[in-house]
PDB file of C-alpha atoms in Angstrom:
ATOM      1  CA  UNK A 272      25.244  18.903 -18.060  1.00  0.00           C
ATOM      2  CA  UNK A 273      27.403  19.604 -14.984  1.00  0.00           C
ATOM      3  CA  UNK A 274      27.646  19.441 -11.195  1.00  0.00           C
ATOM      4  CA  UNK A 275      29.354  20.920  -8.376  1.00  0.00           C
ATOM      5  CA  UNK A 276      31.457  19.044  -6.270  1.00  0.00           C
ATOM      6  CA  UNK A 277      30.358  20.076  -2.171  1.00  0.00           C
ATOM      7  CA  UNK A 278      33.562  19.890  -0.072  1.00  0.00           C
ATOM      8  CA  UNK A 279      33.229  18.455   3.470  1.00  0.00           C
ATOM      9  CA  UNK A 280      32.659  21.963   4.955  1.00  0.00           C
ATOM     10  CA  UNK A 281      29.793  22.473   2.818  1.00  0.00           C
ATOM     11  CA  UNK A 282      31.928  24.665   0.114  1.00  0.00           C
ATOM     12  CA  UNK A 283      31.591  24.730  -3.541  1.00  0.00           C
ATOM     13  CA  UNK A 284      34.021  23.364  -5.598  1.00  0.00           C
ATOM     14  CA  UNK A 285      35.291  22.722  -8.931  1.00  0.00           C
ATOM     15  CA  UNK A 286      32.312  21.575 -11.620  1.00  0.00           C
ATOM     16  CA  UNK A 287      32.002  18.364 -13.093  1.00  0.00           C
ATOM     17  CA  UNK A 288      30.350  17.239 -16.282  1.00  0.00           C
ATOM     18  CA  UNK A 289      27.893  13.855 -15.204  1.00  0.00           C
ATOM     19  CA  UNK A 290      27.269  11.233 -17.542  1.00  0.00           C
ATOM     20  CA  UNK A 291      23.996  10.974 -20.037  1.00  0.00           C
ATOM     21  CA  UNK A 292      22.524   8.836 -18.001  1.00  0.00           C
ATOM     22  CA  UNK A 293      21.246  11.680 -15.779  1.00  0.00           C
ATOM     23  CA  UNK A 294      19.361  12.788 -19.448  1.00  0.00           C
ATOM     24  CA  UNK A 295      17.615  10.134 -19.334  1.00  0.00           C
ATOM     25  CA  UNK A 296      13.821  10.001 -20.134  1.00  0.00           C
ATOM     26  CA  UNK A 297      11.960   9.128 -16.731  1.00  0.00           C
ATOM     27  CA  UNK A 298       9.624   6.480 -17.205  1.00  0.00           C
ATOM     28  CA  UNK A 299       7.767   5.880 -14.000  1.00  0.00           C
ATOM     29  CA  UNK A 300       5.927   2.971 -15.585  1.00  0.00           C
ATOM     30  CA  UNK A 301       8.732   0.887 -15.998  1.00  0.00           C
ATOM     31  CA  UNK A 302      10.520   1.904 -13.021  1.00  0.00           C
ATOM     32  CA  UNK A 303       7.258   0.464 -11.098  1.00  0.00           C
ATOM     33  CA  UNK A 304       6.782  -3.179 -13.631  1.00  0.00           C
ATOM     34  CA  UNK A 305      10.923  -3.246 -12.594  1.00  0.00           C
ATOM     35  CA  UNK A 306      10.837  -2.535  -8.937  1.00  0.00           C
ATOM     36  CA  UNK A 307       8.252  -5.132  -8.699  1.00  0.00           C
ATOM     37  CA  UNK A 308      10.293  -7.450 -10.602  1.00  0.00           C
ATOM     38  CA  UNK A 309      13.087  -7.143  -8.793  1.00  0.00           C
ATOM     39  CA  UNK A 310      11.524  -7.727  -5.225  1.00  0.00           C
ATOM     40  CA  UNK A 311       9.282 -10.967  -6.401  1.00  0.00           C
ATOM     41  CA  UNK A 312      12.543 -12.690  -6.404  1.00  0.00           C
ATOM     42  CA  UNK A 313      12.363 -12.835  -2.530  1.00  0.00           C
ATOM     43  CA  UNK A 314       9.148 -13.912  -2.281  1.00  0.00           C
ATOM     44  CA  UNK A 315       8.309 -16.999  -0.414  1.00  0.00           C
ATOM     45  CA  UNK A 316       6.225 -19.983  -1.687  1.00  0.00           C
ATOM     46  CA  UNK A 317       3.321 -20.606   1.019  1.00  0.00           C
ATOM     47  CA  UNK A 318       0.501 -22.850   0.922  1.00  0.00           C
ATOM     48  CA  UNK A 319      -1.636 -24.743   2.677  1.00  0.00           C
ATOM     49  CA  UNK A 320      -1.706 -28.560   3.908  1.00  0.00           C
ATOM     50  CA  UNK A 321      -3.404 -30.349   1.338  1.00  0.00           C
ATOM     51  CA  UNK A 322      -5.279 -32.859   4.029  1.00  0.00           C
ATOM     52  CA  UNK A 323      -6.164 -29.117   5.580  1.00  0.00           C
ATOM     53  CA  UNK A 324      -9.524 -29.875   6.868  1.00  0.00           C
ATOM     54  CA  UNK A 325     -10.517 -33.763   5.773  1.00  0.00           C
ATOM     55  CA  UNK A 326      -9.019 -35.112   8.792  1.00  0.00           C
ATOM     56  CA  UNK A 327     -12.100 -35.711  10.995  1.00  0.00           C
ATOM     57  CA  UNK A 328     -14.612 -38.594  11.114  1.00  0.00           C
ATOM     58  CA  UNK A 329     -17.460 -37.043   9.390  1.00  0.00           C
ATOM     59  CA  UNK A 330     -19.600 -38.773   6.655  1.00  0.00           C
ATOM     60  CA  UNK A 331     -22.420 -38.263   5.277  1.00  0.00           C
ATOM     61  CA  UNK A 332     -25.679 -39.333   6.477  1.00  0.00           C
ATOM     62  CA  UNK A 333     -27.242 -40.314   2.997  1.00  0.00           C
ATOM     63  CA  UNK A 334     -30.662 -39.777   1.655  1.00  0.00           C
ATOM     64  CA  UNK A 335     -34.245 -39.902   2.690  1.00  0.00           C
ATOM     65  CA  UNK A 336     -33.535 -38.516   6.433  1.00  0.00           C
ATOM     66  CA  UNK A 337     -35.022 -35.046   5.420  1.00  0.00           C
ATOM     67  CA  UNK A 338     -31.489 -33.490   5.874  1.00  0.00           C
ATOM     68  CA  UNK A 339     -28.841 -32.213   3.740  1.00  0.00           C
ATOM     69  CA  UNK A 340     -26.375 -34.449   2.502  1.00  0.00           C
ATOM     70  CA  UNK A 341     -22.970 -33.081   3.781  1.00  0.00           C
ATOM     71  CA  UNK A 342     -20.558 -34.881   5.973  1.00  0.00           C
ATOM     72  CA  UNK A 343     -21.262 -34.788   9.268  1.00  0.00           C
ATOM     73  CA  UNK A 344     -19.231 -35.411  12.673  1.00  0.00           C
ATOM     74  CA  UNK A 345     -20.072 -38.525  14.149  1.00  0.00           C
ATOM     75  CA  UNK A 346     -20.383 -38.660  18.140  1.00  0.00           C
ATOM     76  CA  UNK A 347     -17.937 -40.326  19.103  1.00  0.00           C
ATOM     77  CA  UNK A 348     -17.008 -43.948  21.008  1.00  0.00           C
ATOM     78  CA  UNK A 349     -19.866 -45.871  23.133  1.00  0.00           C
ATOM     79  CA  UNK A 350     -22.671 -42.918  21.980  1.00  0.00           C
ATOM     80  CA  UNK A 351     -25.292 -43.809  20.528  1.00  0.00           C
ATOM     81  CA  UNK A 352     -29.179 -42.383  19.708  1.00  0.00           C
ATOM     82  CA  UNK A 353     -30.713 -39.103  20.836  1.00  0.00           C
ATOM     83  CA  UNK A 354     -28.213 -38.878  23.595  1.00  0.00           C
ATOM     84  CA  UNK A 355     -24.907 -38.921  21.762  1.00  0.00           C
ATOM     85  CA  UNK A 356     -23.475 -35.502  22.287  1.00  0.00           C
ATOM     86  CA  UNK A 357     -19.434 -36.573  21.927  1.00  0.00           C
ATOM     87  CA  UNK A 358     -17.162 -33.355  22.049  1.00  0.00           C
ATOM     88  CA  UNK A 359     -19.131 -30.346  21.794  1.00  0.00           C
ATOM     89  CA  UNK A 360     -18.176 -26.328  20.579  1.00  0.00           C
ATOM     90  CA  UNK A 361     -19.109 -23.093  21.576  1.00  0.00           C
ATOM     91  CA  UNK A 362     -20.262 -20.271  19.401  1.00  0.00           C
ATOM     92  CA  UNK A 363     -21.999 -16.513  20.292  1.00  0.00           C
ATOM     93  CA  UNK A 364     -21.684 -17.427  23.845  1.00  0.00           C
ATOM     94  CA  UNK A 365     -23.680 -21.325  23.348  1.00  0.00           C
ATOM     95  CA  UNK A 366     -22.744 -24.876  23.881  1.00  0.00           C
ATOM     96  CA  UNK A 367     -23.468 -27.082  21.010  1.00  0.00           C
ATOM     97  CA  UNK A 368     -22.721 -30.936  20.314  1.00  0.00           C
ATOM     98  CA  UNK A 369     -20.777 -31.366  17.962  1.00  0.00           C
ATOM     99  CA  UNK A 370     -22.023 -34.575  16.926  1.00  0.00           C
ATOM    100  CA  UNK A 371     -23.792 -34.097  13.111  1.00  0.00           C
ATOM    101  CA  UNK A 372     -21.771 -30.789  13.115  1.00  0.00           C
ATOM    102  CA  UNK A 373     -21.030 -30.198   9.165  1.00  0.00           C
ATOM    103  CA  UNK A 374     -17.618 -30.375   8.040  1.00  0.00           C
ATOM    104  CA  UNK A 375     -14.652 -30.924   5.238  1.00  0.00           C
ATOM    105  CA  UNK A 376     -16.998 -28.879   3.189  1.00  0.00           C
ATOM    106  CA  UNK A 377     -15.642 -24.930   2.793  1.00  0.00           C
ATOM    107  CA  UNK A 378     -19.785 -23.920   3.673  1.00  0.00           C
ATOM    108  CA  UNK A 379     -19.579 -25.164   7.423  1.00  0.00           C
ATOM    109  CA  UNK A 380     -18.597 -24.044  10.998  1.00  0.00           C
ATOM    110  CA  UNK A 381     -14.601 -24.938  11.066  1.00  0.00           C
ATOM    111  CA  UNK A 382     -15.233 -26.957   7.767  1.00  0.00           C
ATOM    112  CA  UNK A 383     -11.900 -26.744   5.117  1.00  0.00           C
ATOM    113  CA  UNK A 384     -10.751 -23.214   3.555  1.00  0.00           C
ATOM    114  CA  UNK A 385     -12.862 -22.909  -0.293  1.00  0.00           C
ATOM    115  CA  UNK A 386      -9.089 -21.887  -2.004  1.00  0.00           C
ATOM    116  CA  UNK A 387      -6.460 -21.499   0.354  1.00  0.00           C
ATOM    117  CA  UNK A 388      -2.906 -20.775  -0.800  1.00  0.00           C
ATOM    118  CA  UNK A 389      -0.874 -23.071  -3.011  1.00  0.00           C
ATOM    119  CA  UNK A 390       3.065 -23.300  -3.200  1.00  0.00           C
ATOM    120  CA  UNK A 391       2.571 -24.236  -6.659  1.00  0.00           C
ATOM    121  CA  UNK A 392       1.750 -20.571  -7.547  1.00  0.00           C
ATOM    122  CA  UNK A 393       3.995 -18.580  -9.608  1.00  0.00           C
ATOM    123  CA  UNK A 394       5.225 -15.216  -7.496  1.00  0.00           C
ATOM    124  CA  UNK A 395       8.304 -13.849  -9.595  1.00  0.00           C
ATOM    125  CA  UNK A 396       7.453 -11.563 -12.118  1.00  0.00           C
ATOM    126  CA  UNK A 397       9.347 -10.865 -15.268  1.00  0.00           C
ATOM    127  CA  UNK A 398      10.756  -8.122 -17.183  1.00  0.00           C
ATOM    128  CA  UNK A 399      12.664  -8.061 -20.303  1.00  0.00           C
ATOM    129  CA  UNK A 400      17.051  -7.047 -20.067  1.00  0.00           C
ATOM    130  CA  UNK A 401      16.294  -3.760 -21.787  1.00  0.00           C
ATOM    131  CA  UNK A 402      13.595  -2.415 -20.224  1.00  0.00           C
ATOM    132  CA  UNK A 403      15.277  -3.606 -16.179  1.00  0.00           C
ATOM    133  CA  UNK A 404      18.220  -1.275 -18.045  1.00  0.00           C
ATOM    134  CA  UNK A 405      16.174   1.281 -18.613  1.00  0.00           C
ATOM    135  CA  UNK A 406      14.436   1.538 -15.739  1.00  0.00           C
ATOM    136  CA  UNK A 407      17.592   1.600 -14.077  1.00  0.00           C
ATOM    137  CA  UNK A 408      18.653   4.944 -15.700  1.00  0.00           C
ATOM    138  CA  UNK A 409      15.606   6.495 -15.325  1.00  0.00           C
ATOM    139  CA  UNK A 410      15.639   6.385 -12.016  1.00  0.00           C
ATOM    140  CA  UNK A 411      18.788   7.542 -11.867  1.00  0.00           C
ATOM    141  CA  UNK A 412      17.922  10.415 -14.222  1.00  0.00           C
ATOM    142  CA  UNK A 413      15.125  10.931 -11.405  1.00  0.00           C
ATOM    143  CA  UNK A 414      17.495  11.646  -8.709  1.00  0.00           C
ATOM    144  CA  UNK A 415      18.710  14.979 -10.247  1.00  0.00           C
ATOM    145  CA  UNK A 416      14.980  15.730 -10.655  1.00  0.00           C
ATOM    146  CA  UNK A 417      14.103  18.444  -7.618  1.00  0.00           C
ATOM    147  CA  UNK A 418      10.233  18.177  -8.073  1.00  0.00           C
ATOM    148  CA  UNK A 419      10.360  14.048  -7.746  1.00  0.00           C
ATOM    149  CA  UNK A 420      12.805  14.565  -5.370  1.00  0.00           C
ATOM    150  CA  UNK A 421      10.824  16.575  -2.893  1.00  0.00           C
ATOM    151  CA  UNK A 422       7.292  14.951  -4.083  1.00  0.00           C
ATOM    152  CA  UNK A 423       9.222  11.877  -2.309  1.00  0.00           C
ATOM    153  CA  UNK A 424       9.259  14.103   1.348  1.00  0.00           C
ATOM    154  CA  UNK A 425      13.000  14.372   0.873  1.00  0.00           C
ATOM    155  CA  UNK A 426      13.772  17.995   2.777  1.00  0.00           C
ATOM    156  CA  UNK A 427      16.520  18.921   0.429  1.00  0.00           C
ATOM    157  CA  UNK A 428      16.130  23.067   0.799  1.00  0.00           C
ATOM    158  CA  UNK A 429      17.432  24.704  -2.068  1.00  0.00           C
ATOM    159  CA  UNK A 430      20.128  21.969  -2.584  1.00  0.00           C
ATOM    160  CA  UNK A 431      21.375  21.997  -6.709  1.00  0.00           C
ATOM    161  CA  UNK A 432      20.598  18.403  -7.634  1.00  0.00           C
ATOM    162  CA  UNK A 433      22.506  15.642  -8.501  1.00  0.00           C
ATOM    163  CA  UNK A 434      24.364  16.324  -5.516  1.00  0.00           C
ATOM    164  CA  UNK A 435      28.022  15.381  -5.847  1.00  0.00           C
ATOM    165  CA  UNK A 436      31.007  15.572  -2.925  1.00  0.00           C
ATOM    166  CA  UNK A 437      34.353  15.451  -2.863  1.00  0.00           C
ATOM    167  CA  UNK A 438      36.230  12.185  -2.393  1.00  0.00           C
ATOM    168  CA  UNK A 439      37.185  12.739   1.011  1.00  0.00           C
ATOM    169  CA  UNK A 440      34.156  11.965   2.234  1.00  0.00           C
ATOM    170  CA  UNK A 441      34.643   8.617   1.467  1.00  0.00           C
ATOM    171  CA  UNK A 442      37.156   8.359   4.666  1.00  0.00           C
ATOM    172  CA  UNK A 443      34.832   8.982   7.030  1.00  0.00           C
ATOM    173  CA  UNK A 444      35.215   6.227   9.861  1.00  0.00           C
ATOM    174  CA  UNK A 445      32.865   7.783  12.631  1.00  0.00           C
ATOM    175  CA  UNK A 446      29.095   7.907  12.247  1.00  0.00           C
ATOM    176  CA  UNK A 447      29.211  10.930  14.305  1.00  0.00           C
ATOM    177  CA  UNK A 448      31.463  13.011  11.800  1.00  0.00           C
ATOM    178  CA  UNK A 449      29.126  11.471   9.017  1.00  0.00           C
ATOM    179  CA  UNK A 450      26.199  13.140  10.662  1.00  0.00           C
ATOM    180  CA  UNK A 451      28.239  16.391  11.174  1.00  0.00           C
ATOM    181  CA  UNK A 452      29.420  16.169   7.376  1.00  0.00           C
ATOM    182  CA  UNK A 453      25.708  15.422   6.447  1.00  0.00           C
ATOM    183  CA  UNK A 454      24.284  18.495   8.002  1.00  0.00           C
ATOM    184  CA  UNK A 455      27.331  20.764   6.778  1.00  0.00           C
ATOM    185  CA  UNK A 456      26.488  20.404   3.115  1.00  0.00           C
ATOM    186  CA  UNK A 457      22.700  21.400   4.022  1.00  0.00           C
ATOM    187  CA  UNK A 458      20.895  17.933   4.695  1.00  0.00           C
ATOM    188  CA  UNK A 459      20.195  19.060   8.618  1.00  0.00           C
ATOM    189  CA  UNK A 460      16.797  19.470   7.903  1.00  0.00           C
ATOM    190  CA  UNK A 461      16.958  15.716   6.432  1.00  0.00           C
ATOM    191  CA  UNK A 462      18.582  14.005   9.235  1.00  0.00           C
ATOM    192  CA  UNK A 463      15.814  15.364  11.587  1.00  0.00           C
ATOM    193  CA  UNK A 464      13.236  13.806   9.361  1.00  0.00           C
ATOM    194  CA  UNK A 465      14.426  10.633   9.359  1.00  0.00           C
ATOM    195  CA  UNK A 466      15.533  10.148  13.076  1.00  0.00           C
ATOM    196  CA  UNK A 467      11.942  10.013  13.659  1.00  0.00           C
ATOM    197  CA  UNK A 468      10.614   6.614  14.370  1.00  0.00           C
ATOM    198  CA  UNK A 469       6.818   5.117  14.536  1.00  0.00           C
ATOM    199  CA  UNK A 470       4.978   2.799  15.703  1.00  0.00           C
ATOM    200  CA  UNK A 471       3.471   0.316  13.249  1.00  0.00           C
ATOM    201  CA  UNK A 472       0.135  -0.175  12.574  1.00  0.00           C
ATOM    202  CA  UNK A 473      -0.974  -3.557  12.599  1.00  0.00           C
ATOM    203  CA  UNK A 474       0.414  -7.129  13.529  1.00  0.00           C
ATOM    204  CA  UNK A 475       3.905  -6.485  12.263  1.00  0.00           C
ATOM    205  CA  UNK A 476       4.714  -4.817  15.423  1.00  0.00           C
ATOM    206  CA  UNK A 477       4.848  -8.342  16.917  1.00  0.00           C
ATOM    207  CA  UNK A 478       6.473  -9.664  14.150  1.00  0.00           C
ATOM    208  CA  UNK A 479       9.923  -8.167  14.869  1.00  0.00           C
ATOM    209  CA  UNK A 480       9.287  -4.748  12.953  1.00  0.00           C
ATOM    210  CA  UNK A 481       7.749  -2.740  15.666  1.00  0.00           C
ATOM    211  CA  UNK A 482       9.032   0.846  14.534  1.00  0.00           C
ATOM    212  CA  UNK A 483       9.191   2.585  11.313  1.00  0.00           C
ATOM    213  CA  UNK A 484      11.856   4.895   9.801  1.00  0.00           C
ATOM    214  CA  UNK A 485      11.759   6.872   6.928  1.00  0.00           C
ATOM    215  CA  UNK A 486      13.833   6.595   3.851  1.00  0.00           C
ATOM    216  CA  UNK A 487      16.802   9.018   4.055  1.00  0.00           C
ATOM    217  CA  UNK A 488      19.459   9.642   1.671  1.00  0.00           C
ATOM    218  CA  UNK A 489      20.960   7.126  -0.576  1.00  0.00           C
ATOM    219  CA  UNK A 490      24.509   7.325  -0.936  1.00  0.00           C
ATOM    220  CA  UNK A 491      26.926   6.011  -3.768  1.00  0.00           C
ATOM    221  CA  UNK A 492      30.440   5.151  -3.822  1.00  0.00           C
ATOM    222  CA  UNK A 493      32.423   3.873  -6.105  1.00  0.00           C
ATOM    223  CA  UNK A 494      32.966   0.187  -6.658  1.00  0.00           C
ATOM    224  CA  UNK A 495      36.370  -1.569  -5.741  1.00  0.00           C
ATOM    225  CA  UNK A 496      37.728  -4.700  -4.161  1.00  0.00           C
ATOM    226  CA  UNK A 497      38.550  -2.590  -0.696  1.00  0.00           C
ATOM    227  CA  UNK A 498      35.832  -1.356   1.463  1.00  0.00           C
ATOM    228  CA  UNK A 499      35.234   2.222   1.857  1.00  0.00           C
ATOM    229  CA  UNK A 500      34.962   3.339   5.371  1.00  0.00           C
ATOM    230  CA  UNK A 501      32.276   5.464   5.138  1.00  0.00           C
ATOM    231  CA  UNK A 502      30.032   2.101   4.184  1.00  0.00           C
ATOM    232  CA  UNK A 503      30.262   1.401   7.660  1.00  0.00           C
ATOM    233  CA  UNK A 504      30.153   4.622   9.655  1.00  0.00           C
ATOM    234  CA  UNK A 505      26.926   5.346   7.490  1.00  0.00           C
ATOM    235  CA  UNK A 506      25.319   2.534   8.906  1.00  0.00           C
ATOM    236  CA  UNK A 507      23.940   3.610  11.901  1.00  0.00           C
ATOM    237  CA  UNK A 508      22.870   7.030  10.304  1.00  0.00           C
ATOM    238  CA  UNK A 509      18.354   6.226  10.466  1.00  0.00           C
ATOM    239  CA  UNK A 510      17.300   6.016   6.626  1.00  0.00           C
ATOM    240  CA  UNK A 511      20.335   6.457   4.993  1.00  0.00           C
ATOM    241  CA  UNK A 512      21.538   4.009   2.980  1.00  0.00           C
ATOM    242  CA  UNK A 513      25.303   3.656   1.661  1.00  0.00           C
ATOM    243  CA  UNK A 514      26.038   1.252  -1.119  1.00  0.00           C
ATOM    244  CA  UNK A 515      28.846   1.265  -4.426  1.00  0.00           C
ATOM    245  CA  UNK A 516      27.819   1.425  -7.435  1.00  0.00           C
ATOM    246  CA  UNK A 517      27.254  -2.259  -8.617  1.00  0.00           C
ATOM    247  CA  UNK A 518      25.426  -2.814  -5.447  1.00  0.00           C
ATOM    248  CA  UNK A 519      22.481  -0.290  -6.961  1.00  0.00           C
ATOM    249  CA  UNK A 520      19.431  -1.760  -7.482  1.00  0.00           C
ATOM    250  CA  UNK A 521      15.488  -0.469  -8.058  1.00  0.00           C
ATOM    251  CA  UNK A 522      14.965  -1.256  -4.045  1.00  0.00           C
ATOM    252  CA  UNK A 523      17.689   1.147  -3.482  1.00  0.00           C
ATOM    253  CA  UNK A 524      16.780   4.111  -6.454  1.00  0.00           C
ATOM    254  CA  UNK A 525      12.916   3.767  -6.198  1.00  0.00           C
ATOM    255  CA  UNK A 526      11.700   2.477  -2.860  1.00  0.00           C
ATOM    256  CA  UNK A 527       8.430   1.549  -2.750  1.00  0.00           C
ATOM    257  CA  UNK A 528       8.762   2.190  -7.285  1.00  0.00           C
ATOM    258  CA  UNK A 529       8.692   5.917  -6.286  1.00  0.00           C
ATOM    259  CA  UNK A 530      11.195   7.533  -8.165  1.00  0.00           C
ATOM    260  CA  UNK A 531      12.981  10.874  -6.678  1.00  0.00           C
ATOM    261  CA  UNK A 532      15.185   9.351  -4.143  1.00  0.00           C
ATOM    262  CA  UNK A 533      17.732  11.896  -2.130  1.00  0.00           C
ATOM    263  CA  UNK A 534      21.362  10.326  -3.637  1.00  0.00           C
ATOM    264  CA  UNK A 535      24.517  11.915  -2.299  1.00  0.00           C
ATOM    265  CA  UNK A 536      27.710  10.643  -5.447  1.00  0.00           C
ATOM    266  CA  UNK A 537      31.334  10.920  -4.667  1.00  0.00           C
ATOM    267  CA  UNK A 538      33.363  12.087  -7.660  1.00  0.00           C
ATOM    268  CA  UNK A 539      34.872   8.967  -8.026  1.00  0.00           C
ATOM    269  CA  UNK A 540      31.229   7.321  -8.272  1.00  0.00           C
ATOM    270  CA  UNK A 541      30.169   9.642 -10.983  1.00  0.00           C
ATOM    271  CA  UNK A 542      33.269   8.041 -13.269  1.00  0.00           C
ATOM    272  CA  UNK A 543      32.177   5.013 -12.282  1.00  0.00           C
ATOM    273  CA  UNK A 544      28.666   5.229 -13.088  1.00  0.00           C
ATOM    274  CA  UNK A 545      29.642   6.955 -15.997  1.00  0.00           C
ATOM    275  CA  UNK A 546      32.050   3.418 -17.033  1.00  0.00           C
ATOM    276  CA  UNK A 547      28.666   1.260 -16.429  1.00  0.00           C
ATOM    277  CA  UNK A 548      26.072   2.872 -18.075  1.00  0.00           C
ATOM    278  CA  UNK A 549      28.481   4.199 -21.161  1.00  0.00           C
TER     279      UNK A 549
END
């Protein structure tokens, strides 16, 4: 299987062969057990107070009153009889004592949550070595799939998949030549999809994620001890994504544990994906 290396212009240039791993068989069951694998590990524990709920006066009143036996509130200091009325609450629009209120029990008005959350529960999920491997290469393999690609809402045109470009790219230093570069080799159409942003639905948008982007383009260069430029000019391109090889992960290849994610590789990041997965 080969590929044709897109110069910075948008040209074609000389063609490639890509590894195996792009033969991959796509497995979109284990690229979903994996993905979810992968982002349990940053789960949270979260749970509840365990005196939640049991820290009020109320006791039960006994037996042969002709009333339930429940705790209730008692009224409070110096009240006493008919009268005692202590703090009282207000519910549908009415004042009520809140003397012989019910509580601790889940069943009353502000009385303790039945099964609230416990930071004894177990959130990571596992997966076996060989099946997080495989995963990992068939989602790769699902990059050079056009039908996943564009079931994803990636606007890729009539773009040959994988799409490979020329080294130079990697020297890229301004996000504005990026963008340029982006659009040259026929991702325009992309870039304008992604620069959209929304408004969350919900109570996240007070929660410091107001907007929403959309996933853009993933792009791969290859590992080494120096930092590429273009890992840091790509930043500030909305929804894409720059990362080196090593650094891929199934958050990166299958957001969300869709497969068909829009990956640009440099030449030198074929080799090199071609040295890991060999």
């Amino acid at each position: 299987m080969k590929a044709t290396i897109l110069k910075l212009d948008g040209t074609k240039g000389k063609s490639i062969d890509i590894p195996l791993v792009f033969s991959e068989e796509i497995r979109p069951d284990l690229i979903r057990r994996a993905f979810h694998a992968v982002t349990s590990r940053r789960y949270q524990p979260k749970g509840a107070d365990p005196m939640a709920g049991f820290r009020t006066t109320a006791a039960s009143w006994g037996t042969g009153g002709g009333m339930s036996r429940i705790p209730r509130t008692k009224a409070g200091p110096k009240r006493k009889g008919r009268s005692a009325k202590g703090r009282r609450y207000r519910s549908k629009g009415r004042w009520f004592p809140a003397a012989g209120r019910g509580a601790i029990i889940p069943g009353t008005v502000g009385g303790r949550q039945a099964h609230p959350p416990k930071s004894c529960k177990i959130l990571i999920k596992k997966i076996n070595t060989k099946e997080l491997d495989k995963a990992m290469r068939s989602a790769i393999a699902s990059t050079a799939v056009p039908e996943l690609v564009k079931g994803r809402g990636h606007s890729i045109g009539d773009i040959t998949l994988p799409l490979v470009v020329d080294d130079t790219f990697m020297s890229l230093e301004k996000t504005k030549v990026v963008k340029e570069t982006l659009s040259a080799i026929g991702l325009s159409a992309e870039l304008e999809r992604t620069s959209k942003r929304s408004i969350r639905a919900g109570i996240g948008k007070l929660r410091g994620r107001k907007y929403r982007t959309k996933t853009g383009p993933l792009l791969v260069v290859p590992s080494s001890e120096e930092k590429q430029p273009i890992l840091k000019a790509a930043r500030n391109v909305p929804g894409v994504t720059a990362v080196s090889v090593n650094e891929l992960d199934m958050d990166m290849l299958a957001p969300g544990s869709h497969a068909g994610r829009l990956t640009i590789w440099t030449e030198s990041a074929i080799k090199d994906l071609q040295r890991r997965f060999e």
